[in-house]
Amino acid sequence: MFFERVKTIKLSDYFRIIKPAYSYIKIIPHKSNRNYNTTTIAKSIANTYRSIDKRIRKEEKKLIIESNFKISYMIDIYKDDVSFYFIIPEFFEYIILDKIKEIWYKATVEKVDNIPEFGSKSSIYELSYKKDDVLSLRVDKKNNEPLNQILNTINLLKDDDRLTVFYNFRPTRLDWNSRYETTMKKIKSNENLDKKSMTLEYILKSSLYMLVSILNSIMEILSDLAGAKDKKEEVIFNTLIKQFNIKEISSNTYNKRDKSIVNTQIAVISDSKDKIRRENNAIALCQAFRCLDEDNELRYRKKRVKKIFKVIDCDIKIKSNLCSTDEVNNFIQLPGRSLVEEHKITHINIEETKLPDELKEGIKYLGTSTYKGSKEKAYLENEYNIGNLPLVIVGAQGGGKTTYMANYSKNCIEAGEGLVVIDFIKGCELSNTIEKVVPKEKLIVLDLSKEKEIQGLGYNEIVINNDMSTFEKLNLANMQGQQIMNFVDSISVGDPLSSRMRRFLNAAANVVMVQGYNSIKNVVECLENCTKREQYISSLSEELKEQLEDEINTLAELNEINKDGEIVGTKSSKIEHILDRISLLREDFKLKYMYNKNLKDNINLVDCMQEGKVVLIKMREDDFPTKMVKNVMVTYWISKIWLSSQIRGSISDKPLRTNVIVDEVFQAPTSMRILEYILPQSRKFGCKFIFSTQYMRQLNSIADVLEASGASYMLLKGCLEDDFNHLKNKIKNFEFEDLRDMEQYSSLNLIYYSKGYASFITKLPKPI
C-alpha cells in the first residue's frame, strides 16, 4: 500500500539538457586565398571553451544544463568539385564568422540549410597521433600542405565517389604545462613515447624497451657488486634505445608548450558503389597526411561503422589529438589560384568589392553586383551635377555595349529625362530597340535617309526678333557663328581652317545671323555672292552696323572692284578653303539636300530637350557610307545639341537632364575637337554624354578631358590590358586578370560619385 502512494518522480520536471543548434557555413574560395593566418581561426575555436559552471543555470525551479559542443571544418571532395564547410554552434556563429571573414576576406561565406548526408555503407578511418600528444607535427605556414596532397586524390575518384576530411574540434581545458614537462622528462629518460596500440610495431618496441630496462638494471647491480666507482649516466644498452626514439626535438615541439591546445578528431569518410575503390580512396587520402611527419605523425585505422556518420555529433567516436593552434593551421585551409585552376574547383574567379551606399539606389541601372554571396543592384548616383557627368562604355564587339545602352535609354525614358541618340552604326539597331519602348507621344524619329525627315542645315533653335536688344541679338548671333565655324571645319578631316578663313566665316555668320537667319546656306552665300553680301549688310540697322563695323570691313575685303569703283564679284582666293569645304559637302546628295532645305520643318531641339522627348537620329551605314559624311553629320548634330543646351542654360539654372548617346564617336574625329571644349562645361547645362568605344585609344583626343570632367567608365568583357592600364591609377583592388576572367556580359566599373571613384564588377542588365 505504501509504494502505491509514492508518486513517480520525472527527471524532466527538474532537469533539462539543451543540445546546441548548429549553423552550416559554406566557404567558396577566392583565387587569391592565403592560409598564412588561419591560426587566428584556430585560436578563436580554442577560446570558445565553456566550463561546466558556465553551462548550468536555474530557470523556474528547473536546472538547465547545456551539453558540450564542437566546431568542425570539412573538406568534401567529389570528382567534379570540392566544397568547404564549417559547422558552428549558433551561439558562437558571429565570433567564428568574424575571424573567417577576416582571414579569407576575399572568399564568399554563405549560410546553407544542410550538408549532404553520408551513406550507410561509408568507410570511416580515424587519424590519430602515433606518439605522445606533446610531440608536434610539421608546421609550415608558407605551403599548402596537406591540402595539396588531399586534393590530389580527386584524380582517383570516379562516377559518384565521395571523399571527405572531417576535422572535429572540441574546445577543452587541461594542465598542459604539467603534461608537457612530464613528456620532456620521458624524452630525457629515453622512455617509449609511442601511444598504446595493438599494432605489431608497438608490441615489438614495447617488448624491446622492457628487455633493455631489465638488462640495464642487471648491469647496474653487477657494476655495484664489482665495486665500480664511476657510474655512467647511460649504460651501453641505452644507446640501442636511442635508435628507436627521437634524436632531436624540433622547434615546433618546443613551441607547442606555449600554444593554445585544441582537442581534435580527424576522420576520413569514403563513399563509393565499388567497395574496393571505397577503401583505396580512403587509404590514399589518409596517406596524404604523411607530409606532416616530424616529431609526430598521424597514423590511420579503419573504424567499425555502427551508425551513419552525422556531422552534428559532438563526439564522432574516434581518437582525439591534442593539437596546437599551429598544427590546426595545417587543417583549416582553402585552395589558392594554382589549386582551384588545377582541380577546377568552384571559386570566386574575380575580385568582389563592397558597393558604396550611394550607388545602391538611383535610376540608371548598372547591373547586379555580387559581394560575399550577396547580390545588390548598382546604379549611377543621381545627384544633379554628378548625374550629368559623362559615361564611357568600352568593350569589344559582342561585349554587350549596344544592349547596355538600350537598357540605359529605357531608364532615361522611365525617369522622364530627355534622350538624344546619334546612331550611325550599321542598320541603327540601337535606335530600333529603343524605339520599341518609347511612348509615341515622347518619340521623335529622324531617319535622315527619308525625304520628309531630313533636316535643313542650320540652327533654328535660336530665334532673333525685333523685340530684342542689340546686345541680345549680337550674343545669339555669335553663338550660332561659333557652331557654324565648327561645322564647316568638320567637312574636311584634315587641317582646321586657318585664322584668316575663320575671320571671314565669323564675319559673315555674325552679319547674317544677327538678322534672324539660321541656315548655313545664308552664311555661305554671303561669302561667295557679292550681291547677296551687299543685301545682308545694307539690311542692318544703323546701330548694328556700328557694332559690326569690324565684320563689315572684313567682308569688304572680299569685294572685287572694277576701275569705276563698282563691286563686280568676290575674291574667291581669300576664302578658297571655306568654299572647298562647301563644294565637298555639295558632292553628297543628302548633304546637298539638307544644305538647300528650308529650316521651317526642322525640329526645335530646345523644346524637345525641355519636354524630355526621345530624339532618335538615324543614319544607316548604307545611306551614309563615307567617312566624311559621317563626320559632318555627327559634328553638326553635336554642335546643334550644345547650342540648344546653352540656350536652355539661359532659361533655367537646372535644366531637365538630357542624355546624349553617341556610339563609336571616334568615327567622327572633328566632333571630338568640339567635345574637347564642350565636356568640361556640359554638366552645368544638364547635358550628359554617353560614349561607347571598342578600346580606349580610339578616344585619345578627348581622353584627358574626359578624366578631368569626372567621367565614369564601364570596361566590358573583352577589353584589352591597355584599356585597364589606362585607368589603373584610379581602379582599386582589381588587376587585369579580374577584367579578363569576368563572365560574359559583365562590366568592371569605375564610377565617379560624391565620395570619389568606386570600382566594382556588375553583371549587365539583360536585353530589353
Short mmCIF file of N, CA, C and O in Angstrom, two decimals, residues 82 212 372 391 401 410 549:
data_model
loop_
_atom_site.label_atom_id
_atom_site.label_comp_id
_atom_site.label_asym_id
_atom_site.label_seq_id
_atom_site.Cartn_x
_atom_site.Cartn_y
_atom_site.Cartn_z
N VAL A 82 34.85 20.46 -55.26
CA VAL A 82 35.20 20.33 -53.84
C VAL A 82 34.46 21.43 -53.08
O VAL A 82 34.42 22.57 -53.53
N VAL A 212 65.41 -4.01 -22.54
CA VAL A 212 66.54 -3.13 -22.29
C VAL A 212 66.53 -2.63 -20.85
O VAL A 212 67.56 -2.53 -20.19
N LYS A 372 30.50 38.75 -51.38
CA LYS A 372 30.37 37.74 -50.32
C LYS A 372 29.06 36.97 -50.43
O LYS A 372 28.39 36.69 -49.44
N LEU A 391 29.67 59.34 -69.31
CA LEU A 391 29.83 57.90 -69.11
C LEU A 391 30.46 57.32 -70.37
O LEU A 391 30.01 57.60 -71.48
N LYS A 401 27.76 46.26 -75.41
CA LYS A 401 27.64 47.72 -75.39
C LYS A 401 26.24 48.17 -75.82
O LYS A 401 25.59 48.98 -75.15
N LYS A 410 16.19 53.07 -71.74
CA LYS A 410 14.91 52.74 -71.10
C LYS A 410 14.81 53.39 -69.72
O LYS A 410 13.76 53.92 -69.34
N GLU A 549 31.02 96.88 -87.23
CA GLU A 549 31.88 97.61 -88.17
C GLU A 549 33.08 96.77 -88.60
O GLU A 549 33.43 96.71 -89.78
#
